[in-house]
């Protein structure tokens, strides 16, 4: 076997004078055209709202109105409580869904099927009108109470939002648990850990990297979803804005006020979500070597 090796005599080189060439940047005419069109449309939109029949002084006036701020506080409280309960329900249902017990697994699947398969507004209305089915809630030997006394707009909204959220959160948590390598379960079992102990100490901490981003999105969505509670007279920011414009007929101005506060809350939560994602994903980022 012989190897062919080039010799200097067989290699022909050509000297190129780069001074004869000029660098011509590539023109992205499509991008330039699209940018111009978008800027023009944005300018027209801003101009339309600036000169439309909107009294912006009323927007500024009601932005810090007592009723609006009270509704904003109720929106934040409901979002936090409903999301916290939704996460608890979601973790429990996800663990039940992955159980080897057929009864627990079937119950978890049924829970997810029902509360993901029906509209949230329907669930809120059912909870709010529960007294029509069960006028009295009785626990033998303990107490008996009228359902209408405890199924207030706050209670109905909290139950409806949290239980519905639990169905969606359970799928997010289950996806996170599945993402952890099966060897982690086997390693925990080999050192004598129970299944629940392994989930709490080993599996869940690793799954958080996958769980946190969608859970953060669900929390942001929950802030806006609380507006549906206005249908059952829960005094959140949109409900209070509606109450005001029913009295003064400043419909668009009050809707803009509610929209501004939703954007503020969502922006703050988005910043917090980004920090959480960086915290739980710090183990996966590449470290720069100096």
Short mmCIF file of N, CA, C and O in Angstrom, two decimals, residues 178-255:
data_model
loop_
_atom_site.label_atom_id
_atom_site.label_comp_id
_atom_site.label_asym_id
_atom_site.label_seq_id
_atom_site.Cartn_x
_atom_site.Cartn_y
_atom_site.Cartn_z
N UNK A 178 -41.64 12.65 35.36
CA UNK A 178 -41.24 11.71 34.32
C UNK A 178 -39.89 12.08 33.72
O UNK A 178 -39.12 11.21 33.28
N UNK A 179 -39.57 13.39 33.72
CA UNK A 179 -38.31 13.84 33.11
C UNK A 179 -37.09 13.39 33.90
O UNK A 179 -35.98 13.38 33.37
N UNK A 180 -37.27 13.04 35.17
CA UNK A 180 -36.15 12.58 36.00
C UNK A 180 -35.82 11.14 35.61
O UNK A 180 -36.71 10.30 35.47
N UNK A 181 -34.54 10.86 35.47
CA UNK A 181 -34.11 9.53 35.04
C UNK A 181 -34.58 8.46 36.01
O UNK A 181 -34.57 8.64 37.23
N UNK A 182 -34.99 7.32 35.45
CA UNK A 182 -35.50 6.21 36.26
C UNK A 182 -34.45 5.70 37.23
O UNK A 182 -34.78 5.18 38.31
N UNK A 183 -33.17 5.86 36.90
CA UNK A 183 -32.11 5.41 37.79
C UNK A 183 -32.13 6.13 39.13
O UNK A 183 -31.67 5.58 40.14
N UNK A 184 -32.65 7.37 39.16
CA UNK A 184 -32.74 8.10 40.42
C UNK A 184 -33.70 7.41 41.38
O UNK A 184 -33.45 7.32 42.58
N UNK A 185 -34.82 6.92 40.84
CA UNK A 185 -35.77 6.18 41.68
C UNK A 185 -35.12 4.91 42.22
O UNK A 185 -35.25 4.56 43.39
N UNK A 186 -34.42 4.20 41.33
CA UNK A 186 -33.81 2.93 41.73
C UNK A 186 -32.70 3.15 42.75
O UNK A 186 -32.54 2.37 43.69
N UNK A 187 -31.94 4.25 42.57
CA UNK A 187 -30.87 4.54 43.54
C UNK A 187 -31.44 4.86 44.91
O UNK A 187 -30.91 4.42 45.95
N UNK A 188 -32.54 5.63 44.93
CA UNK A 188 -33.17 5.96 46.21
C UNK A 188 -33.72 4.70 46.88
O UNK A 188 -33.61 4.53 48.10
N UNK A 189 -34.29 3.82 46.09
CA UNK A 189 -34.84 2.59 46.63
C UNK A 189 -33.74 1.68 47.18
O UNK A 189 -33.92 1.00 48.20
N UNK A 190 -32.57 1.70 46.53
CA UNK A 190 -31.48 0.82 46.94
C UNK A 190 -30.89 1.21 48.29
O UNK A 190 -30.29 0.38 48.96
N UNK A 191 -31.05 2.47 48.67
CA UNK A 191 -30.52 2.90 49.97
C UNK A 191 -31.61 2.93 51.05
O UNK A 191 -31.43 3.52 52.11
N UNK A 192 -32.75 2.33 50.74
CA UNK A 192 -33.80 2.16 51.74
C UNK A 192 -34.82 3.28 51.84
O UNK A 192 -35.62 3.30 52.78
N UNK A 193 -34.82 4.21 50.89
CA UNK A 193 -35.81 5.30 50.92
C UNK A 193 -37.18 4.79 50.49
O UNK A 193 -37.29 3.98 49.58
N UNK A 194 -38.20 5.30 51.16
CA UNK A 194 -39.56 5.02 50.71
C UNK A 194 -39.85 5.87 49.47
O UNK A 194 -39.11 6.81 49.15
N UNK A 195 -40.95 5.56 48.78
CA UNK A 195 -41.28 6.28 47.56
C UNK A 195 -41.53 7.76 47.84
O UNK A 195 -41.03 8.62 47.12
N UNK A 196 -42.30 8.05 48.90
CA UNK A 196 -42.60 9.45 49.22
C UNK A 196 -41.34 10.21 49.65
O UNK A 196 -41.16 11.37 49.32
N UNK A 197 -40.47 9.53 50.42
CA UNK A 197 -39.23 10.15 50.85
C UNK A 197 -38.34 10.47 49.66
O UNK A 197 -37.72 11.53 49.58
N UNK A 198 -38.29 9.54 48.71
CA UNK A 198 -37.48 9.77 47.51
C UNK A 198 -38.04 10.91 46.67
O UNK A 198 -37.29 11.72 46.13
N UNK A 199 -39.36 10.99 46.58
CA UNK A 199 -39.98 12.08 45.82
C UNK A 199 -39.63 13.43 46.44
O UNK A 199 -39.31 14.39 45.73
N UNK A 200 -39.70 13.50 47.76
CA UNK A 200 -39.47 14.78 48.44
C UNK A 200 -38.00 15.19 48.44
O UNK A 200 -37.69 16.37 48.25
N UNK A 201 -37.09 14.25 48.62
CA UNK A 201 -35.68 14.59 48.79
C UNK A 201 -34.87 14.53 47.50
O UNK A 201 -33.85 15.22 47.38
N UNK A 202 -35.28 13.71 46.54
CA UNK A 202 -34.44 13.48 45.36
C UNK A 202 -35.15 13.86 44.05
O UNK A 202 -34.62 14.63 43.25
N UNK A 203 -36.36 13.35 43.86
CA UNK A 203 -37.02 13.48 42.56
C UNK A 203 -37.54 14.90 42.33
O UNK A 203 -37.24 15.53 41.30
N UNK A 204 -38.32 15.40 43.28
CA UNK A 204 -38.91 16.74 43.10
C UNK A 204 -37.87 17.85 42.93
O UNK A 204 -38.04 18.72 42.07
N UNK A 205 -36.78 17.87 43.73
CA UNK A 205 -35.78 18.92 43.50
C UNK A 205 -35.21 18.91 42.08
O UNK A 205 -34.93 19.98 41.52
N UNK A 206 -35.03 17.73 41.51
CA UNK A 206 -34.52 17.65 40.14
C UNK A 206 -35.59 18.02 39.11
O UNK A 206 -35.29 18.58 38.06
N UNK A 207 -36.84 17.70 39.44
CA UNK A 207 -37.93 17.98 38.51
C UNK A 207 -38.30 19.46 38.47
O UNK A 207 -38.95 19.91 37.53
N UNK A 208 -37.87 20.23 39.48
CA UNK A 208 -38.26 21.64 39.55
C UNK A 208 -37.78 22.43 38.34
O UNK A 208 -38.43 23.39 37.92
N UNK A 209 -36.65 22.03 37.77
CA UNK A 209 -36.14 22.73 36.59
C UNK A 209 -37.12 22.66 35.43
O UNK A 209 -37.23 23.60 34.64
N UNK A 210 -37.85 21.55 35.34
CA UNK A 210 -38.85 21.38 34.28
C UNK A 210 -40.19 21.96 34.69
O UNK A 210 -40.95 22.47 33.87
N UNK A 211 -40.49 21.93 36.00
CA UNK A 211 -41.81 22.33 36.48
C UNK A 211 -41.96 23.84 36.57
O UNK A 211 -43.02 24.40 36.25
N UNK A 212 -40.90 24.54 37.00
CA UNK A 212 -41.01 25.97 37.29
C UNK A 212 -41.49 26.81 36.11
O UNK A 212 -42.42 27.63 36.28
N UNK A 213 -40.94 26.69 34.90
CA UNK A 213 -41.40 27.58 33.81
C UNK A 213 -42.90 27.48 33.53
O UNK A 213 -43.59 28.51 33.50
N UNK A 214 -43.47 26.28 33.34
CA UNK A 214 -44.93 26.24 33.10
C UNK A 214 -45.75 26.65 34.31
O UNK A 214 -46.82 27.25 34.16
N UNK A 215 -45.27 26.35 35.52
CA UNK A 215 -46.00 26.77 36.71
C UNK A 215 -46.01 28.30 36.80
O UNK A 215 -47.02 28.92 37.17
N UNK A 216 -44.88 28.93 36.45
CA UNK A 216 -44.84 30.39 36.43
C UNK A 216 -45.83 30.96 35.43
O UNK A 216 -46.52 31.95 35.71
N UNK A 217 -45.92 30.33 34.27
CA UNK A 217 -46.89 30.78 33.28
C UNK A 217 -48.32 30.59 33.78
O UNK A 217 -49.19 31.43 33.53
N UNK A 218 -48.56 29.48 34.48
CA UNK A 218 -49.90 29.24 35.03
C UNK A 218 -50.25 30.29 36.09
O UNK A 218 -51.40 30.73 36.18
N UNK A 219 -49.26 30.69 36.89
CA UNK A 219 -49.51 31.71 37.92
C UNK A 219 -49.87 33.04 37.27
O UNK A 219 -50.79 33.74 37.69
N UNK A 220 -49.13 33.41 36.22
CA UNK A 220 -49.43 34.64 35.50
C UNK A 220 -50.82 34.56 34.87
O UNK A 220 -51.58 35.54 34.89
N UNK A 221 -51.14 33.40 34.33
CA UNK A 221 -52.48 33.21 33.76
C UNK A 221 -53.56 33.29 34.83
O UNK A 221 -54.66 33.78 34.58
N UNK A 222 -53.25 32.81 36.04
CA UNK A 222 -54.23 32.85 37.12
C UNK A 222 -54.63 34.28 37.47
O UNK A 222 -55.80 34.55 37.79
N UNK A 223 -53.67 35.21 37.42
CA UNK A 223 -53.99 36.61 37.71
C UNK A 223 -55.09 37.12 36.78
O UNK A 223 -56.02 37.81 37.20
N UNK A 224 -54.99 36.74 35.51
CA UNK A 224 -56.00 37.18 34.54
C UNK A 224 -57.28 36.34 34.64
O UNK A 224 -58.37 36.85 34.40
N UNK A 225 -57.14 35.08 35.03
CA UNK A 225 -58.30 34.21 35.12
C UNK A 225 -59.22 34.62 36.27
O UNK A 225 -60.43 34.35 36.22
N UNK A 226 -58.68 35.27 37.29
CA UNK A 226 -59.53 35.71 38.40
C UNK A 226 -60.62 36.67 37.94
O UNK A 226 -61.60 36.87 38.65
N UNK A 227 -60.44 37.27 36.76
CA UNK A 227 -61.47 38.17 36.25
C UNK A 227 -62.79 37.43 36.01
O UNK A 227 -63.86 38.04 36.04
N UNK A 228 -62.72 36.11 35.78
CA UNK A 228 -63.95 35.33 35.61
C UNK A 228 -64.78 35.29 36.89
O UNK A 228 -65.99 35.06 36.84
N UNK A 229 -64.12 35.51 38.04
CA UNK A 229 -64.84 35.50 39.31
C UNK A 229 -65.80 36.68 39.42
O UNK A 229 -66.66 36.69 40.31
N UNK A 230 -65.67 37.66 38.53
CA UNK A 230 -66.63 38.76 38.53
C UNK A 230 -68.03 38.27 38.19
O UNK A 230 -69.03 38.91 38.55
N UNK A 231 -68.13 37.12 37.51
CA UNK A 231 -69.43 36.55 37.17
C UNK A 231 -70.20 36.08 38.40
O UNK A 231 -71.42 35.97 38.37
N UNK A 232 -69.49 35.79 39.48
CA UNK A 232 -70.16 35.37 40.72
C UNK A 232 -70.01 36.45 41.79
O UNK A 232 -70.05 36.17 42.98
N UNK A 233 -69.79 37.69 41.34
CA UNK A 233 -69.81 38.87 42.20
C UNK A 233 -68.63 38.95 43.17
O UNK A 233 -68.73 39.60 44.21
N UNK A 234 -67.52 38.30 42.82
CA UNK A 234 -66.33 38.47 43.65
C UNK A 234 -65.72 39.83 43.35
O UNK A 234 -65.51 40.20 42.20
N UNK A 235 -65.40 40.58 44.38
CA UNK A 235 -64.99 41.97 44.23
C UNK A 235 -63.51 42.08 43.86
O UNK A 235 -62.67 42.52 44.65
N UNK A 236 -63.18 41.68 42.63
CA UNK A 236 -61.81 41.85 42.15
C UNK A 236 -61.75 43.10 41.27
O UNK A 236 -62.73 43.83 41.15
N UNK A 237 -60.60 43.36 40.66
CA UNK A 237 -60.37 44.66 40.03
C UNK A 237 -61.32 44.89 38.85
O UNK A 237 -61.84 46.01 38.68
N UNK A 238 -61.59 43.87 38.04
CA UNK A 238 -62.49 44.07 36.91
C UNK A 238 -63.93 44.27 37.37
O UNK A 238 -64.65 45.12 36.82
N UNK A 239 -64.35 43.53 38.38
CA UNK A 239 -65.71 43.68 38.91
C UNK A 239 -65.92 45.09 39.45
O UNK A 239 -66.96 45.72 39.21
N UNK A 240 -64.93 45.59 40.19
CA UNK A 240 -65.05 46.95 40.73
C UNK A 240 -65.01 48.00 39.64
O UNK A 240 -65.70 49.03 39.73
N UNK A 241 -64.22 47.77 38.59
CA UNK A 241 -64.21 48.69 37.46
C UNK A 241 -65.57 48.71 36.78
O UNK A 241 -66.08 49.78 36.39
N UNK A 242 -66.20 47.55 36.63
CA UNK A 242 -67.53 47.49 36.04
C UNK A 242 -68.55 48.22 36.92
O UNK A 242 -69.44 48.92 36.40
N UNK A 243 -68.43 48.04 38.22
CA UNK A 243 -69.36 48.71 39.14
C UNK A 243 -69.27 50.22 38.99
O UNK A 243 -70.30 50.92 39.01
N UNK A 244 -68.07 50.74 38.80
CA UNK A 244 -67.89 52.18 38.65
C UNK A 244 -68.44 52.67 37.32
O UNK A 244 -69.15 53.68 37.26
N UNK A 245 -68.14 51.96 36.22
CA UNK A 245 -68.61 52.48 34.94
C UNK A 245 -70.11 52.27 34.73
O UNK A 245 -70.71 52.91 33.87
N UNK A 246 -70.73 51.39 35.49
CA UNK A 246 -72.18 51.31 35.45
C UNK A 246 -72.80 52.59 36.02
O UNK A 246 -73.92 52.97 35.64
N UNK A 247 -72.05 53.26 36.93
CA UNK A 247 -72.55 54.48 37.55
C UNK A 247 -72.21 55.74 36.76
O UNK A 247 -73.03 56.66 36.66
N UNK A 248 -70.99 55.81 36.18
CA UNK A 248 -70.59 57.04 35.49
C UNK A 248 -70.49 56.91 33.97
O UNK A 248 -70.15 57.88 33.29
N UNK A 249 -70.75 55.72 33.44
CA UNK A 249 -70.76 55.48 31.99
C UNK A 249 -69.40 55.67 31.33
O UNK A 249 -69.32 55.76 30.10
N UNK A 250 -68.32 55.71 32.07
CA UNK A 250 -66.97 55.79 31.52
C UNK A 250 -66.44 54.38 31.30
O UNK A 250 -65.51 53.93 31.97
N UNK A 251 -67.02 53.69 30.34
CA UNK A 251 -66.74 52.27 30.15
C UNK A 251 -65.30 52.03 29.72
O UNK A 251 -64.54 51.30 30.37
N UNK A 252 -64.88 52.65 28.62
CA UNK A 252 -63.55 52.41 28.09
C UNK A 252 -62.46 52.87 29.05
O UNK A 252 -61.44 52.21 29.20
N UNK A 253 -62.69 53.99 29.70
CA UNK A 253 -61.68 54.51 30.63
C UNK A 253 -61.44 53.54 31.78
O UNK A 253 -60.29 53.27 32.15
N UNK A 254 -62.52 53.00 32.35
CA UNK A 254 -62.37 52.06 33.46
C UNK A 254 -61.79 50.72 33.01
O UNK A 254 -61.03 50.08 33.74
N UNK A 255 -62.11 50.30 31.78
CA UNK A 255 -61.51 49.07 31.26
C UNK A 255 -60.01 49.25 31.05
O UNK A 255 -59.22 48.33 31.28
#
